[in-house]
Short mmCIF file of C-alpha atoms in Angstrom, two decimals:
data_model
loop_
_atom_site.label_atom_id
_atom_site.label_comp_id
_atom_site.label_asym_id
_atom_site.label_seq_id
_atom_site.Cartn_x
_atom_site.Cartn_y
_atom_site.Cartn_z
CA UNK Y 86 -142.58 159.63 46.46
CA UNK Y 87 -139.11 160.95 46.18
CA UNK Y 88 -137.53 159.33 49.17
CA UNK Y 89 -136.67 156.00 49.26
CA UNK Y 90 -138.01 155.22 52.74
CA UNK Y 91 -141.43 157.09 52.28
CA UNK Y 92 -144.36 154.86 52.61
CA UNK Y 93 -147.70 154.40 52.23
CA UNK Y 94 -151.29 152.61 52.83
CA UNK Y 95 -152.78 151.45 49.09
CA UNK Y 96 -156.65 150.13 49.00
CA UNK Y 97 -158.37 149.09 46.16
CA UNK Y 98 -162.17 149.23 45.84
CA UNK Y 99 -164.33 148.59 42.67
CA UNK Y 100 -162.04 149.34 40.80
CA UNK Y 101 -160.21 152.87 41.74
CA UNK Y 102 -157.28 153.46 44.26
CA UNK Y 103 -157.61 155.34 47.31
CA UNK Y 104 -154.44 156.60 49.52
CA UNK Y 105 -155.45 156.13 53.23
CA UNK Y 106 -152.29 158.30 54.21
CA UNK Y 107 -148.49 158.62 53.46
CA UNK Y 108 -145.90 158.95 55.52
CA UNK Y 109 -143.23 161.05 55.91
CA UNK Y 110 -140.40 159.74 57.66
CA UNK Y 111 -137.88 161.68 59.83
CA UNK Y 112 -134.84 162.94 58.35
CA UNK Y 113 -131.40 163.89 59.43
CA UNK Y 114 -131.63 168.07 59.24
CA UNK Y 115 -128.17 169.38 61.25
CA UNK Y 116 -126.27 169.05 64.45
CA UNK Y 117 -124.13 170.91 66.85
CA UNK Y 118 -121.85 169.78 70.04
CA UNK Y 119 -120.34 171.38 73.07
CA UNK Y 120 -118.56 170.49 76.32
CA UNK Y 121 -117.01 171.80 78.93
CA UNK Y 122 -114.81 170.55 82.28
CA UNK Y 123 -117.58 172.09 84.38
CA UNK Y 124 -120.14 174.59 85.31
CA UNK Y 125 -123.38 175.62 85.80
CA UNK Y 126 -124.70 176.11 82.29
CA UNK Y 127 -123.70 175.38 78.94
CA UNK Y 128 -124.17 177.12 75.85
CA UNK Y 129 -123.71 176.77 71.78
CA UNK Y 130 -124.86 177.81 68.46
CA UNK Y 131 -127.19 175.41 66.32
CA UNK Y 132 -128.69 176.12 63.08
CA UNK Y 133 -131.88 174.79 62.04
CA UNK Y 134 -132.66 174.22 58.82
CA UNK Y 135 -136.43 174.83 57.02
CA UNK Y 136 -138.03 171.56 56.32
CA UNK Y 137 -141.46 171.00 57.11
CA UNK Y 138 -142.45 168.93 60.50
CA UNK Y 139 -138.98 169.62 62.47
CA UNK Y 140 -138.32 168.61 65.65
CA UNK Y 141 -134.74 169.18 67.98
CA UNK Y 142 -133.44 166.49 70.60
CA UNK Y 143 -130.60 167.41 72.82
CA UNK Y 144 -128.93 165.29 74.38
CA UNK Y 145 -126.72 166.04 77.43
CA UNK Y 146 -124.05 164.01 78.73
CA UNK Y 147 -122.59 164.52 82.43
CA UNK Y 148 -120.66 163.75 85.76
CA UNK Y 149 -122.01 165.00 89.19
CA UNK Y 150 -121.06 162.04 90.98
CA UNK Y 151 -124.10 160.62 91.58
CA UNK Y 152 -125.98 163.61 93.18
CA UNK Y 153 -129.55 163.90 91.66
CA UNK Y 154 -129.43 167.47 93.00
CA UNK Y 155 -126.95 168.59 89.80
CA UNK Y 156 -129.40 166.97 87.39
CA UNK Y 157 -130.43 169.21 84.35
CA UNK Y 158 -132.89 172.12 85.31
CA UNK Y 159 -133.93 173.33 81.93
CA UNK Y 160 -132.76 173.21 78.20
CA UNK Y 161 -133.92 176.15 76.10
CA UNK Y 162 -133.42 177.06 72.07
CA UNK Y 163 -133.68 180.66 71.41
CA UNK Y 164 -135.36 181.06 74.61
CA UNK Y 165 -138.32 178.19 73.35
CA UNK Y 166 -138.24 175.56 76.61
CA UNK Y 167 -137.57 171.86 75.86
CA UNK Y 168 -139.55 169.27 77.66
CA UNK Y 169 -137.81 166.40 79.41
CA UNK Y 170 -137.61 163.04 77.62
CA UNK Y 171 -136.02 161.49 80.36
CA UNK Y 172 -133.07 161.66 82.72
CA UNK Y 173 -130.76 159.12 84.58
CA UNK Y 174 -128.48 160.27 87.50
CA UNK Y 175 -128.10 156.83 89.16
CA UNK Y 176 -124.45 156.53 88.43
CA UNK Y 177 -121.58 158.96 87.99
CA UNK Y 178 -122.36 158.60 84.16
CA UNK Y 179 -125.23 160.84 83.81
CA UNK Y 180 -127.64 161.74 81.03
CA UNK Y 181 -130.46 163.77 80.26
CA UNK Y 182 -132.71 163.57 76.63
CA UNK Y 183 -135.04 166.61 75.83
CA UNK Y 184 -136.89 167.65 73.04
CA UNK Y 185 -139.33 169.68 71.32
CA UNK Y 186 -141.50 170.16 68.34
CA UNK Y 187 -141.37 172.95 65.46
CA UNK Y 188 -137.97 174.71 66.55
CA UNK Y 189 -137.90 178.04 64.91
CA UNK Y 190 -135.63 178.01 61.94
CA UNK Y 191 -132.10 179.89 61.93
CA UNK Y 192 -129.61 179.89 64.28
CA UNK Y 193 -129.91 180.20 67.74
CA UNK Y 194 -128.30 179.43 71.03
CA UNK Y 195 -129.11 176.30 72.65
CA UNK Y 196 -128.85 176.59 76.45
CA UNK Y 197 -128.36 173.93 79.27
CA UNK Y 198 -128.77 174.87 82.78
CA UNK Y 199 -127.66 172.79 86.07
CA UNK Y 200 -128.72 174.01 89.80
CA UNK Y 201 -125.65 173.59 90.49
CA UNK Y 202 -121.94 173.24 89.51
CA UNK Y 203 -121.38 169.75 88.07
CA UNK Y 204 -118.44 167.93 88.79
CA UNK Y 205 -116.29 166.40 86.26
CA UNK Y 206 -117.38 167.42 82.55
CA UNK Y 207 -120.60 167.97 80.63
CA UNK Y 208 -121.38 166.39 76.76
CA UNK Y 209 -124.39 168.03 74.66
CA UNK Y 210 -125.35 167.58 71.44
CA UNK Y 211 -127.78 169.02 69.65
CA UNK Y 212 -130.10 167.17 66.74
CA UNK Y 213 -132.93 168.62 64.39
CA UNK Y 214 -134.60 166.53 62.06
CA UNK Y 215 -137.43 167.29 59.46
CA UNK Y 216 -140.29 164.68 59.02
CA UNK Y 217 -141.42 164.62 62.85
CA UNK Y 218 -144.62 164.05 63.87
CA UNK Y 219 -145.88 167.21 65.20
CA UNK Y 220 -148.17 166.17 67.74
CA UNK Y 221 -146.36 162.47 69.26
CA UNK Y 222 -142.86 163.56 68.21
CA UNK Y 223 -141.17 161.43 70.72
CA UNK Y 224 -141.82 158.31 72.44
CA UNK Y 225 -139.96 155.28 74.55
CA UNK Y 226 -137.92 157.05 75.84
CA UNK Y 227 -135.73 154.56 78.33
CA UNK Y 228 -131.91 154.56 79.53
CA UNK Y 229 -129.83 151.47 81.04
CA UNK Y 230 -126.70 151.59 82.82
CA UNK Y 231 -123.58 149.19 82.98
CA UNK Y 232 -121.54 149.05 85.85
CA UNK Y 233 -121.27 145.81 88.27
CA UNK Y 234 -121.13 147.83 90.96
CA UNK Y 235 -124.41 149.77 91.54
CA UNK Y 236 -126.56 146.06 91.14
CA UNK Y 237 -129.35 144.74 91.19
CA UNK Y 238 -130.71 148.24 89.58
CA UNK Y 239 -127.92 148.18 87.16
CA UNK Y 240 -126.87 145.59 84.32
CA UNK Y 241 -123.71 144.38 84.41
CA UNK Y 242 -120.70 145.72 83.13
CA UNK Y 243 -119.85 145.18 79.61
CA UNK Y 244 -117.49 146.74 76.80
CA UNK Y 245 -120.49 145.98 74.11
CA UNK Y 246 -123.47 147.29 75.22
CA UNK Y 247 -127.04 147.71 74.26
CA UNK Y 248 -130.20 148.79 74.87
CA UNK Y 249 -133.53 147.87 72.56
CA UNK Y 250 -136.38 150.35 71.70
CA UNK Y 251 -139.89 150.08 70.40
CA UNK Y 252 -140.46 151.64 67.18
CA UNK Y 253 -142.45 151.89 63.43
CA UNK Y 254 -140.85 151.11 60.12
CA UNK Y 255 -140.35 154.83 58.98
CA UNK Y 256 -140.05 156.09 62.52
CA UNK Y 257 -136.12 156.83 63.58
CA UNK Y 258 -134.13 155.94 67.16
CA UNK Y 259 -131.95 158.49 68.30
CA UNK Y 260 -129.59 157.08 71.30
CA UNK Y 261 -127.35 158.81 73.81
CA UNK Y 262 -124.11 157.60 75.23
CA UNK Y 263 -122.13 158.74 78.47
CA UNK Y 264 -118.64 157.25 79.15
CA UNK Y 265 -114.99 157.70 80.42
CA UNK Y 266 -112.58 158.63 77.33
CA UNK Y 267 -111.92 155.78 75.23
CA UNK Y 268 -112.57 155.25 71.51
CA UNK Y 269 -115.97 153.67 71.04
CA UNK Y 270 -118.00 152.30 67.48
CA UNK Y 271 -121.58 152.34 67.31
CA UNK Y 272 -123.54 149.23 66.38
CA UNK Y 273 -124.71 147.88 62.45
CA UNK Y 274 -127.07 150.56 60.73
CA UNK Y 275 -126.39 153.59 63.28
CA UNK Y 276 -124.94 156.62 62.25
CA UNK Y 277 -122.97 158.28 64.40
CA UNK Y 278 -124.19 162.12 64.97
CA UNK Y 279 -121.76 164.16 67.23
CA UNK Y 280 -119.38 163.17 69.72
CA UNK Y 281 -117.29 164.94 72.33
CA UNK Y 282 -114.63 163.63 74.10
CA UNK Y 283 -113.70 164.42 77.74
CA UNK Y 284 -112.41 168.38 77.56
CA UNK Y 285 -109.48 168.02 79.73
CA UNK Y 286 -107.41 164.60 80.25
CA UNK Y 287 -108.77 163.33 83.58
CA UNK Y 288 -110.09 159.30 83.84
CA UNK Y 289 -113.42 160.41 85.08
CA UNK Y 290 -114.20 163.14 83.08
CA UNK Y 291 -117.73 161.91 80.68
CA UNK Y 292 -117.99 161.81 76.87
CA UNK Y 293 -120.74 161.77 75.20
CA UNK Y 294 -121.64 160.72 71.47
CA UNK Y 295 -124.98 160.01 69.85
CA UNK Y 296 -126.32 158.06 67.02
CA UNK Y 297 -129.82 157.20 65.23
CA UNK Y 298 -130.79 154.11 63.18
CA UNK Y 299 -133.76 153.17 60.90
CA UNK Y 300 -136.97 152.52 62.71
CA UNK Y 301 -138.38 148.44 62.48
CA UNK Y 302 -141.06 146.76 65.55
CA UNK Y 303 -137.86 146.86 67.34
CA UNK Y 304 -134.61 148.57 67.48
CA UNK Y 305 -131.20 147.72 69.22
CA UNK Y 306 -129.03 150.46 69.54
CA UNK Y 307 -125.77 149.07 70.28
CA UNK Y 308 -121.65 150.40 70.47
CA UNK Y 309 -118.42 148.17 70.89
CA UNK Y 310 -115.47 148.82 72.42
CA UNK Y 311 -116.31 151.03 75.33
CA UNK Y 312 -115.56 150.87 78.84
CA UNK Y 313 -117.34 148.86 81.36
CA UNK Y 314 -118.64 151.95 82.73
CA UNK Y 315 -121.21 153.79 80.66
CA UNK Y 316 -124.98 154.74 80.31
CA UNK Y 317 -126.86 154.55 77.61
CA UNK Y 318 -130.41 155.87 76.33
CA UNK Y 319 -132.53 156.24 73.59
CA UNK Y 320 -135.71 157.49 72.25
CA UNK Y 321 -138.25 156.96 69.41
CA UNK Y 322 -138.69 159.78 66.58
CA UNK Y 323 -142.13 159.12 64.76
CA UNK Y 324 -142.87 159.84 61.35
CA UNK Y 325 -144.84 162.68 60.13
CA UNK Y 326 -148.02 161.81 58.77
CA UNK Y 327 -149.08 163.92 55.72
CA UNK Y 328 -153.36 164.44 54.99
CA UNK Y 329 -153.34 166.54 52.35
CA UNK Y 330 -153.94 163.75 49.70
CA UNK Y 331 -154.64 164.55 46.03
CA UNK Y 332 -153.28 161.42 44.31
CA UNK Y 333 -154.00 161.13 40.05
CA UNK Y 334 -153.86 157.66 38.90
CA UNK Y 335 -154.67 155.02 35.51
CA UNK Y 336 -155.75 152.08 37.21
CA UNK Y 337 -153.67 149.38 35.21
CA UNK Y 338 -150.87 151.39 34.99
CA UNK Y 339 -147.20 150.29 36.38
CA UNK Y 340 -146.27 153.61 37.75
CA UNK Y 341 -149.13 155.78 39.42
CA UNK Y 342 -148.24 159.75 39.56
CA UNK Y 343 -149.23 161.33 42.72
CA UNK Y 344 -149.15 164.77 43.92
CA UNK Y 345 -148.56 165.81 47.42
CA UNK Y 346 -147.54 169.35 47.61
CA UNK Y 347 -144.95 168.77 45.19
CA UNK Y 348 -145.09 166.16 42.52
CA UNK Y 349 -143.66 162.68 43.79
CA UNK Y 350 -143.69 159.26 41.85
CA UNK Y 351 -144.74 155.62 43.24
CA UNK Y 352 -143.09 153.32 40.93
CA UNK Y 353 -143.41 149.86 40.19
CA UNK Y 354 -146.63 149.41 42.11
#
């Protein structure tokens, strides 16, 4: 096992060592970013790399006021549809998660489409990552807002907020952040992905960033700094889970040489 973070399952019986499975965790593969001030569709290039078990998230960042009617109609790559992870249009800080499994590899256009004009600025990123579980890619997907004046559905304002996430040691948490302009710095063990500011200099024109951080029984995706106005979401990227076992061991042994495809070492077993 090459990579630090892989893991795996080790039973002993009589004797011998059996692998019950191995897991691949999700990976960082490439990213891409666009905005605009407004419109009815936005487009950019992405490139996706080819590692095995990819999967894409985009995440889309926007202002329409509050109407649930500008909501996001459709995200496409190369003309492959995304399925909605979720979407929150409760508050003029609007966002939308989608996803998909086994984007073709290249570059291609990814593609955004509103029913109608939006407002005040749009945010997208785009994420692929290798490692992905092909059949559960995503999961737990949730959002929260903070702003004091849309309660009891929202929480609070605050300039530090957070939001936590179930997940699996190996899995990853991808998160999604919409906000008015301000310089912002995301929480212990995230790395920040993309990030566009608002496209023209108006106080109510959205920015979006995203991050991702290590997976553990639970995650807390958190950022400092912000405004008291924001929403943020998140979602659950589960590890790949790789069958084809052929492991060769000596039983007694410190270091036990397994081959999975290509050779990898377990050391100090």
């Amino acid at each position: 096992l090459t990579n630090p973070q892989d893991t795996f399952d080790l039973l002993i019986l009589d004797g011998s060592v059996e692998f019950d499975h191995i897991i691949d965790p999700p990976a960082f593969d490439s990213n891409s970013s666009a905005n605009s001030a407004t419109g009815t569709s936005l487009s950019w290039s992405h490139t996706t790399g080819a590692g095995s078990n990819r999967a894409m998230i985009v995440e889309i960042a926007f202002n329409g006021a509050g109407a649930e009617s500008v909501a996001v109609s459709n995200v496409t790559y190369e003309n492959y549809n995304l399925t909605r992870l979720l979407t929150n249009v409760t508050s003029g800080r609007m966002v939308s998660m989608w996803g998909i499994a086994n984007p073709p590899t290249g570059t291609f256009n990814v593609v955004v489409n509103f029913p109608s004009a939006t407002i005040d600025g749009i945010a997208a990123g785009a994420i692929t990552f290798t490692g992905v579980d092909q059949t559960t890619p995503f999961e737990n997907a949730k959002s929260i807002i903070y702003d004091s004046g849309c309660s009891p559905t929202c929480n609070p304002s605050s300039a530090n907020p957070s939001l936590i996430i179930s997940s699996e040691p190996g899995d990853l948490v991808v998160d999604l952040i919409a906000w008015y302009n301000k310089a912002i710095v995301a929480g212990s063990g995230q790395t920040q992905i993309w990030i566009k500011p608002q496209p023209q200099p108006n106080a109510v024109q959205i920015s979006g960033t995203g991050s991702y951080k290590s997976g553990a029984a639970t995650v807390n995706m958190s950022w400092s700094n912000t405004p008291n106005l924001l929403t943020l979401a998140a979602v659950n990227i589960n590890a790949a889970t790789v069958s084809n076992i052929n492991p060769s061991f000596r039983v007694g042994y410190p270091q036990i040489n397994s081959t999975l495809g290509t050779n990898r070492t377990a050391e100090n077993l």
